[in-house]
Amino acid sequence: MNILVLNVGSATVKFQVVVTDAERMANDGDTKLLRGQIERIGGESVITFRHADGTTRRLTAALRDMRAAVDWLVGHVTSPESGSGLSARADIHAVGHRVVHGGEQFRSSVLIDAAVLQGIEDNVELAPLHNPHNLRGIEATRQALGAGVPQVAVFDTAFHHTLPEHAYLYAVPYPLYRRHKIRRYGFHGTSHRSIAYRFRKITARERNDVRIITLHLGNGCSACAIQGGVSIDTSMGFTPLEGLVMGTRSGDLDPALLDYIAAKEGLSLSQVEAMLNSQSGLLGISGLTNDMRDLLAEANELQDRRARLAIEIFCYRARKYIGAYLAALGGADAVVFAGGIGENSAEIRARICAGLEWAGLHVDAQTNGALVGGREGCFSAEGSTLEAWVVPTDEELLIARDTFRVVSGGMQVGTRKNPT
C-alpha cells in the first residue's frame, strides 16, 4: 500500500511517501520512496525533497494556502519528475495524518470520518496552536484526492493513555477534572512509541521484559517512562509546556509565576503564556538562540556565560527526570536518546549522563562521539547495568504503519495498547 504521511503546521507541511503492508512490516521491509517539507506557505514557498538515494532537491512555488500546498504536493509526488515511482493520484492508496491532540476520546489511531473530525474539532481548545492546522490538512487532502481515499488520524496523545490515574491526575480539586478534563495528556507519543519499538527490535528483547526511559530532545523535548511497551509516565502535561527545558518553552515552573510576571511586566495572562511558550527555554536563558548547536559553539569557543548556563539547565532538568523515572519504573534497562539534539549531540548526551554512575550508567566517550547523523547504537561502557542508547525516531514510518493497519482492519478503535 502506498501511503502519504502528512504533518501539517501553520505554514509548513512535512511529508513522506511510504510503501508498507503486513509482510513488509513483519520483516521491517517498508520502503520510503520520498520525503521532504514545504515551508513558507502563503507566499513563495520553498519545497525540499529528499530521495531514497540520499539526494536532495529544492524547488519554489507560489502556494497561497494549505489547500494549494497539498494539491501541489499530491500532483508533484505522483508525477515522473518527483522520482517517487508513482504515476497518478490514484497510486496514493491512503493518507496518514499526525494529529497533536486526541483528548480522552481517541486512544489509538482511527479512520477519519465525520465523527472523528468533530472529535478533533472538540479538542481544539486543548491544542489551539495545532489541531486547527491538522484539520485544514485533512480537508485539503480530501479536496486533492477525493473522498474515496481513506485518511487516518494518528494522535500524539494516544500512546500516553496507558498512564495510571496517579500519574495523569493533577492535585487540584477533582471536579475540575470531571468538568473540564484537566489532566496530564502527554505529547510526542508517536515518537516515544517508535523509539521503544526500534529499541526492542535491535536488542532482540521481548516487549513485556523491557523498562526504558526515552528522551525526545529537539526544539520540543519530553521524557517518557515505558514499561512493557506502554507509557506509564511522561514529562509533558495538559499542554506541551510542562516538563523539560526546550528550545523556546520554559518547562516546569511555579504556576504562581504567571500572576507575578503579569503584574510586574504589565502583561495579560495570555501574553505571559505566550512568553513561556515562545520566548523562554534555551532562547530565554541564553538571550541568543534556541539552536543547541549554536549555543554549544558560543559556550565552547567564546565562553559565553549565558549560553553555558542554558546548556547546564537543559541537561540538569533532563537528568532529574531520568532519576524520577528510574524511581517510577523501579530501575530500567536503558536510557534512549532521540530527536534532533538527542541523535546528533554527543556532548549533550554525555552531559546528561554525567552523574548517573550511581545508577550503573558509564559512558564510552569514543562510541558516543561516533553516534551522530542518524546512526543508532549503544554508547554505555562495557559492564554498565544501565545502558545508554541512541535510537533515531521514525514517526512517519509508524504513522504509515498505523494507517495501513486501520485501513486494512487490523487495528481496533479504542484499544489500550497501540501495536508497533
Coordinates of C-alpha atoms in Angstrom, one line a residue:
M1 CA 0.0 0.0 0.0
N2 CA 1.3 3.4 -1.0
I3 CA 0.8 5.8 1.9
L4 CA 1.3 9.6 2.0
V5 CA 2.2 10.8 5.5
L6 CA 1.4 14.4 6.3
N7 CA 2.4 16.5 9.3
V8 CA 0.7 19.9 8.8
G9 CA 1.7 23.1 10.7
S10 CA 0.6 26.7 10.4
A11 CA 2.7 27.4 7.3
T12 CA 4.5 24.1 6.8
V13 CA 3.8 20.6 5.6
K14 CA 6.2 17.8 6.3
F15 CA 5.6 14.7 4.2
Q16 CA 6.8 11.2 3.3
V17 CA 5.7 8.5 0.9
V18 CA 6.0 5.0 2.4
V19 CA 5.2 1.6 0.9
T20 CA 4.1 -0.8 3.5
D21 CA 1.9 -3.9 4.2
A22 CA 1.7 -6.7 6.6
E23 CA 4.6 -8.7 5.1
R24 CA 6.8 -5.6 4.9
M25 CA 6.1 -4.6 8.5
A26 CA 6.8 -8.2 9.7
N27 CA 10.3 -8.0 8.0
D28 CA 10.9 -4.3 8.5
G29 CA 10.9 -4.1 4.8
D30 CA 8.9 -0.9 4.4
T31 CA 10.1 1.3 1.5
K32 CA 10.5 5.1 1.9
L33 CA 10.1 6.5 -1.6
L34 CA 10.3 10.2 -0.9
R35 CA 10.2 12.7 2.0
G36 CA 10.5 16.4 2.5
Q37 CA 8.7 19.6 3.5
I38 CA 7.0 22.7 2.2
E39 CA 7.8 25.9 4.1
R40 CA 6.5 29.5 3.9
I41 CA 3.0 28.5 2.7
G42 CA 1.1 31.7 1.9
G43 CA 3.7 33.2 -0.4
E44 CA 6.7 32.0 -2.5
S45 CA 7.0 28.6 -0.8
V46 CA 10.2 26.5 -0.6
I47 CA 9.9 22.8 -1.1
T48 CA 12.6 20.4 -0.2
F49 CA 12.6 16.8 -1.4
R50 CA 14.9 14.1 0.0
H51 CA 15.1 11.0 -2.2
A52 CA 15.7 7.4 -1.2
D53 CA 19.2 7.5 -2.6
G54 CA 20.1 10.4 -0.3
T55 CA 20.0 13.2 -2.8
T56 CA 18.2 16.5 -2.0
R57 CA 16.3 18.7 -4.4
R58 CA 14.8 22.2 -3.8
L59 CA 12.0 23.9 -5.6
T60 CA 9.9 27.1 -5.2
A61 CA 6.3 27.6 -5.9
A62 CA 3.6 30.2 -5.2
L63 CA 1.3 28.5 -2.8
R64 CA -1.3 30.8 -1.3
D65 CA -2.8 28.5 1.3
M66 CA -2.8 24.9 2.7
R67 CA -5.2 23.7 0.1
A68 CA -3.0 24.9 -2.7
A69 CA 0.1 23.4 -1.0
V70 CA -1.4 20.0 -0.5
D71 CA -2.8 19.9 -4.0
W72 CA 0.6 20.9 -5.4
L73 CA 2.3 18.3 -3.3
V74 CA 0.0 15.5 -4.4
G75 CA 0.3 16.4 -8.0
H76 CA 4.1 16.6 -7.8
V77 CA 4.8 13.4 -5.9
T78 CA 2.6 11.5 -8.4
S79 CA 4.5 12.9 -11.4
P80 CA 7.5 11.3 -13.1
E81 CA 9.8 14.3 -12.2
S82 CA 9.4 13.5 -8.5
G83 CA 11.2 10.2 -8.8
S84 CA 8.8 8.6 -6.4
G85 CA 7.7 5.9 -8.8
L86 CA 4.1 7.0 -8.5
S87 CA 2.5 8.0 -11.8
A88 CA -1.1 9.1 -10.9
R89 CA -3.0 10.4 -7.9
A90 CA -4.8 7.0 -7.8
D91 CA -1.4 5.5 -6.8
I92 CA -1.8 7.1 -3.3
H93 CA -3.9 4.5 -1.6
A94 CA -4.3 6.2 1.8
V95 CA -3.1 9.2 3.8
G96 CA -1.9 9.2 7.4
H97 CA -2.0 12.5 9.4
R98 CA -0.2 13.4 12.5
V99 CA -2.8 15.0 14.8
V100 CA -1.5 16.5 18.0
H101 CA -4.4 16.2 20.5
G102 CA -7.0 13.5 20.8
G103 CA -8.1 14.3 24.3
E104 CA -9.6 11.5 26.2
Q105 CA -11.7 10.3 23.3
F106 CA -9.0 8.9 21.0
R107 CA -6.9 6.1 22.5
S108 CA -5.5 4.8 19.2
S109 CA -5.2 5.7 15.5
V110 CA -8.6 5.9 13.7
L111 CA -10.1 6.2 10.3
I112 CA -11.2 9.8 9.7
D113 CA -15.0 10.3 9.3
A114 CA -17.4 13.0 10.3
A115 CA -17.4 11.9 13.9
V116 CA -13.6 11.9 14.1
L117 CA -13.5 15.3 12.5
Q118 CA -15.9 16.6 15.2
G119 CA -13.8 15.0 17.9
I120 CA -10.6 16.7 16.6
E121 CA -12.6 20.0 16.5
D122 CA -13.8 19.4 20.1
N123 CA -10.2 19.2 21.2
V124 CA -9.2 22.5 19.6
E125 CA -9.4 24.3 22.9
L126 CA -6.8 21.8 24.3
A127 CA -4.4 22.4 21.3
P128 CA -5.4 25.7 19.7
L129 CA -1.9 26.0 18.0
H130 CA -2.1 22.6 16.4
N131 CA -5.4 20.9 15.9
P132 CA -6.9 23.6 13.6
H133 CA -3.9 23.2 11.2
N134 CA -4.3 19.4 11.4
L135 CA -8.0 19.9 10.4
R136 CA -7.0 22.1 7.5
G137 CA -4.6 19.5 6.3
I138 CA -7.3 16.8 6.4
E139 CA -9.7 18.9 4.4
A140 CA -7.1 19.9 1.9
T141 CA -6.2 16.3 1.3
R142 CA -9.9 15.4 0.7
Q143 CA -10.0 18.2 -1.9
A144 CA -6.9 17.0 -3.6
L145 CA -7.6 13.2 -3.6
G146 CA -11.3 12.9 -3.2
A147 CA -13.5 11.5 -0.5
G148 CA -12.8 7.9 -1.6
V149 CA -9.2 7.9 -0.5
P150 CA -9.1 6.8 3.2
Q151 CA -7.4 9.1 5.7
V152 CA -6.2 8.1 9.2
A153 CA -5.5 10.3 12.2
V154 CA -2.6 9.2 14.4
F155 CA -2.6 11.1 17.7
D156 CA 0.4 12.3 19.6
T157 CA -1.5 11.8 22.9
A158 CA -2.8 8.3 22.2
F159 CA 0.3 6.5 23.4
H160 CA 0.0 8.1 26.9
H161 CA -3.5 6.8 27.6
T162 CA -1.9 4.0 29.5
L163 CA -0.8 6.3 32.2
P164 CA -2.3 5.3 35.6
E165 CA -4.6 7.8 37.4
H166 CA -1.9 8.6 39.9
A167 CA 0.4 9.7 37.1
Y168 CA -2.1 11.7 34.9
L169 CA -4.2 13.5 37.6
Y170 CA -3.1 16.8 39.0
A171 CA -3.6 17.6 42.7
V172 CA -6.3 20.1 42.0
P173 CA -10.0 19.8 43.0
Y174 CA -11.2 16.6 41.4
P175 CA -14.4 18.2 40.0
L176 CA -12.1 20.3 37.7
Y177 CA -11.0 17.0 36.0
R178 CA -14.6 15.8 35.8
R179 CA -15.9 19.0 34.3
H180 CA -13.0 20.2 32.1
K181 CA -10.8 17.1 31.7
I182 CA -7.8 18.9 33.3
R183 CA -5.1 16.2 33.4
R184 CA -1.8 15.2 32.0
Y185 CA -2.1 14.1 28.4
G186 CA 1.5 14.0 27.3
F187 CA 2.8 14.5 23.7
H188 CA 5.4 13.2 21.4
G189 CA 3.7 9.8 21.9
T190 CA 4.3 8.7 18.3
S191 CA 8.0 9.4 18.7
H192 CA 8.3 7.6 22.1
R193 CA 6.4 4.6 20.7
S194 CA 8.7 4.5 17.7
I195 CA 11.8 4.6 19.8
A196 CA 10.6 1.9 22.1
Y197 CA 9.7 -0.4 19.2
R198 CA 13.0 0.1 17.5
F199 CA 14.9 -0.5 20.8
R200 CA 13.2 -3.8 21.2
K201 CA 14.0 -4.8 17.6
I202 CA 17.7 -4.1 17.7
T203 CA 18.2 -5.6 21.2
A204 CA 16.0 -8.6 20.5
R205 CA 14.1 -8.2 23.7
E206 CA 10.5 -9.1 24.4
R207 CA 8.0 -6.3 24.8
N208 CA 6.9 -7.3 28.3
D209 CA 10.5 -7.5 29.6
V210 CA 11.7 -4.0 28.7
R211 CA 11.8 -1.0 31.0
I212 CA 13.3 2.1 29.3
I213 CA 13.4 5.9 29.7
T214 CA 13.1 7.6 26.3
L215 CA 14.2 11.2 25.7
H216 CA 12.9 13.0 22.7
L217 CA 15.2 16.1 22.6
G218 CA 14.7 18.6 19.8
N219 CA 13.2 22.1 19.8
G220 CA 10.4 20.4 21.8
C221 CA 11.6 18.0 24.4
S222 CA 9.9 15.3 26.5
A223 CA 10.8 12.2 28.6
C224 CA 8.8 9.0 28.9
A225 CA 8.9 6.1 31.2
I226 CA 8.0 2.9 29.3
Q227 CA 7.3 -0.5 30.8
G228 CA 6.1 -3.5 28.9
G229 CA 5.7 -1.4 25.8
V230 CA 3.4 1.2 27.3
S231 CA 3.8 4.7 28.7
I232 CA 3.5 4.9 32.5
D233 CA 4.6 8.5 32.9
T234 CA 5.7 11.4 30.7
S235 CA 7.0 14.9 31.3
M236 CA 4.6 17.0 29.1
G237 CA 1.3 17.5 30.7
F238 CA -2.0 19.2 30.0
T239 CA -0.1 21.2 27.3
P240 CA 3.4 20.7 25.8
L241 CA 4.7 23.5 28.0
E242 CA 5.3 21.3 31.1
G243 CA 8.4 19.2 31.7
L244 CA 11.9 19.6 30.3
V245 CA 13.6 22.8 29.2
M246 CA 13.0 23.2 25.5
G247 CA 14.1 25.4 22.7
T248 CA 11.6 28.2 23.5
R249 CA 9.5 26.7 26.2
S250 CA 10.2 27.0 29.9
G251 CA 9.2 23.6 31.0
D252 CA 8.3 23.1 34.7
L253 CA 7.9 26.2 36.8
D254 CA 5.9 27.5 39.8
P255 CA 2.3 28.4 38.5
A256 CA 2.2 31.4 40.8
L257 CA 4.8 33.0 38.5
L258 CA 2.1 33.7 35.8
D259 CA 0.3 36.2 38.0
Y260 CA 3.6 37.6 39.4
I261 CA 5.1 38.2 35.9
A262 CA 1.8 39.6 34.6
A263 CA 1.7 42.1 37.4
K264 CA 5.3 43.1 37.3
E265 CA 5.5 43.4 33.5
G266 CA 2.1 44.7 32.8
L267 CA 1.1 41.7 30.7
S268 CA -2.1 39.7 30.3
L269 CA -2.1 36.0 31.3
S270 CA -2.3 35.1 27.6
Q271 CA 0.8 37.2 26.9
V272 CA 2.7 35.6 29.8
E273 CA 1.7 32.1 28.4
A274 CA 3.0 33.2 25.0
M275 CA 6.3 34.3 26.6
L276 CA 6.6 30.9 28.3
N277 CA 6.0 29.1 25.0
S278 CA 7.9 31.1 22.5
Q279 CA 10.5 33.3 24.4
S280 CA 11.7 31.0 27.1
G281 CA 13.7 27.8 27.4
L282 CA 17.2 27.9 25.8
L283 CA 16.3 31.1 23.9
G284 CA 15.2 32.9 27.1
I285 CA 18.1 31.9 29.2
S286 CA 20.8 32.5 26.6
G287 CA 19.3 35.6 25.0
L288 CA 20.9 34.3 21.8
T289 CA 19.2 31.4 20.2
N290 CA 17.1 28.2 20.7
D291 CA 19.5 26.2 18.5
M292 CA 21.7 23.9 20.7
R293 CA 24.4 23.7 18.0
D294 CA 24.9 27.5 18.2
L295 CA 24.8 27.5 22.0
L296 CA 27.5 24.8 22.2
A297 CA 29.7 26.9 19.8
E298 CA 29.1 30.0 21.9
A299 CA 29.9 28.3 25.1
N300 CA 32.9 26.3 24.0
E301 CA 34.5 28.7 21.6
L302 CA 33.6 32.1 23.1
Q303 CA 33.0 31.1 26.7
D304 CA 29.6 32.8 26.7
R305 CA 28.3 32.6 30.3
R306 CA 24.6 32.6 29.5
A307 CA 24.9 30.1 26.7
R308 CA 26.8 27.8 29.1
L309 CA 24.1 28.3 31.7
A310 CA 21.3 27.4 29.2
I311 CA 23.1 24.2 28.4
E312 CA 23.6 23.3 32.1
I313 CA 20.0 23.9 33.0
F314 CA 18.8 21.9 29.9
C315 CA 21.0 18.9 30.9
Y316 CA 20.2 19.1 34.6
R317 CA 16.5 19.1 34.0
A318 CA 16.8 16.0 31.8
R319 CA 19.0 14.2 34.3
K320 CA 16.4 15.0 37.1
Y321 CA 13.7 13.4 35.0
I322 CA 15.8 10.3 34.4
G323 CA 16.2 9.9 38.2
A324 CA 12.5 10.3 38.7
Y325 CA 11.6 7.7 36.1
L326 CA 14.2 5.3 37.5
A327 CA 12.2 5.5 40.7
A328 CA 8.8 5.2 38.9
L329 CA 10.0 2.1 36.9
G330 CA 11.8 0.5 39.8
G331 CA 15.0 0.6 37.7
A332 CA 15.5 0.5 34.0
D333 CA 17.3 -1.3 31.2
A334 CA 18.4 1.8 29.3
V335 CA 18.1 5.5 28.7
V336 CA 17.4 6.0 25.0
F337 CA 18.1 9.3 23.2
A338 CA 16.3 10.6 20.1
G339 CA 15.2 13.8 18.4
G340 CA 17.5 16.4 16.7
I341 CA 19.6 17.1 19.8
G342 CA 19.4 13.6 21.2
E343 CA 20.5 12.0 17.9
N344 CA 23.2 14.4 16.9
S345 CA 24.8 16.0 20.0
A346 CA 27.3 13.6 21.7
E347 CA 28.2 16.4 24.1
I348 CA 24.7 16.9 25.3
R349 CA 24.2 13.2 25.8
A350 CA 27.4 13.0 27.8
R351 CA 26.5 15.9 30.0
I352 CA 23.0 14.5 30.7
C353 CA 24.5 11.1 31.6
A354 CA 27.3 12.6 33.8
G355 CA 26.4 11.9 37.4
L356 CA 24.3 8.8 36.7
E357 CA 27.2 6.5 37.6
W358 CA 25.4 5.7 40.8
A359 CA 22.6 4.1 38.7
G360 CA 25.2 2.0 36.8
L361 CA 25.5 4.2 33.7
H362 CA 29.0 4.8 32.4
V363 CA 29.6 6.4 29.1
D364 CA 32.1 5.2 26.4
A365 CA 33.2 8.6 25.1
Q366 CA 34.6 7.3 21.8
T367 CA 31.5 5.3 20.9
N368 CA 29.3 8.2 22.0
G369 CA 31.2 10.6 19.7
A370 CA 30.7 8.3 16.7
L371 CA 26.9 8.1 17.1
V372 CA 25.8 11.1 15.1
G373 CA 24.0 11.8 11.8
G374 CA 21.3 9.2 12.2
R375 CA 23.4 6.3 13.5
E376 CA 22.0 4.1 16.2
G377 CA 23.7 2.1 18.9
C378 CA 24.7 1.7 22.5
F379 CA 27.3 4.1 23.9
S380 CA 27.5 3.0 27.5
A381 CA 30.7 1.4 28.6
E382 CA 31.0 -2.4 29.0
G383 CA 29.8 -3.5 32.4
S384 CA 27.2 -0.7 32.7
T385 CA 24.0 -2.0 34.4
L386 CA 22.0 0.9 32.9
E387 CA 22.6 1.2 29.2
A388 CA 22.7 4.4 27.1
W389 CA 21.5 4.2 23.5
V390 CA 20.9 6.5 20.5
V391 CA 17.8 5.3 18.5
P392 CA 16.7 7.8 15.9
T393 CA 12.9 8.3 15.9
D394 CA 10.8 7.5 12.8
E395 CA 7.4 8.9 13.4
E396 CA 6.5 8.9 9.7
L397 CA 7.1 5.2 9.4
L398 CA 4.9 4.5 12.4
I399 CA 2.1 6.7 11.1
A400 CA 2.3 4.9 7.8
R401 CA 2.1 1.5 9.5
D402 CA -0.9 2.6 11.6
T403 CA -2.6 3.9 8.5
F404 CA -2.2 0.5 6.8
R405 CA -3.5 -1.3 9.9
V406 CA -6.5 0.9 10.3
V407 CA -7.4 0.8 6.6
S408 CA -7.0 -2.9 6.4
G409 CA -9.0 -3.5 9.5
G410 CA -6.0 -4.7 11.6
M411 CA -6.4 -2.1 14.3
Q412 CA -9.4 -1.7 16.5
V413 CA -10.6 1.8 17.7
G414 CA -10.2 2.3 21.4
T415 CA -7.6 -0.3 22.1
R416 CA -5.5 0.4 25.2
K417 CA -2.2 -0.8 23.7
N418 CA -1.0 0.6 20.4
P419 CA 0.6 -2.1 18.2
T420 CA 4.1 -1.5 16.8

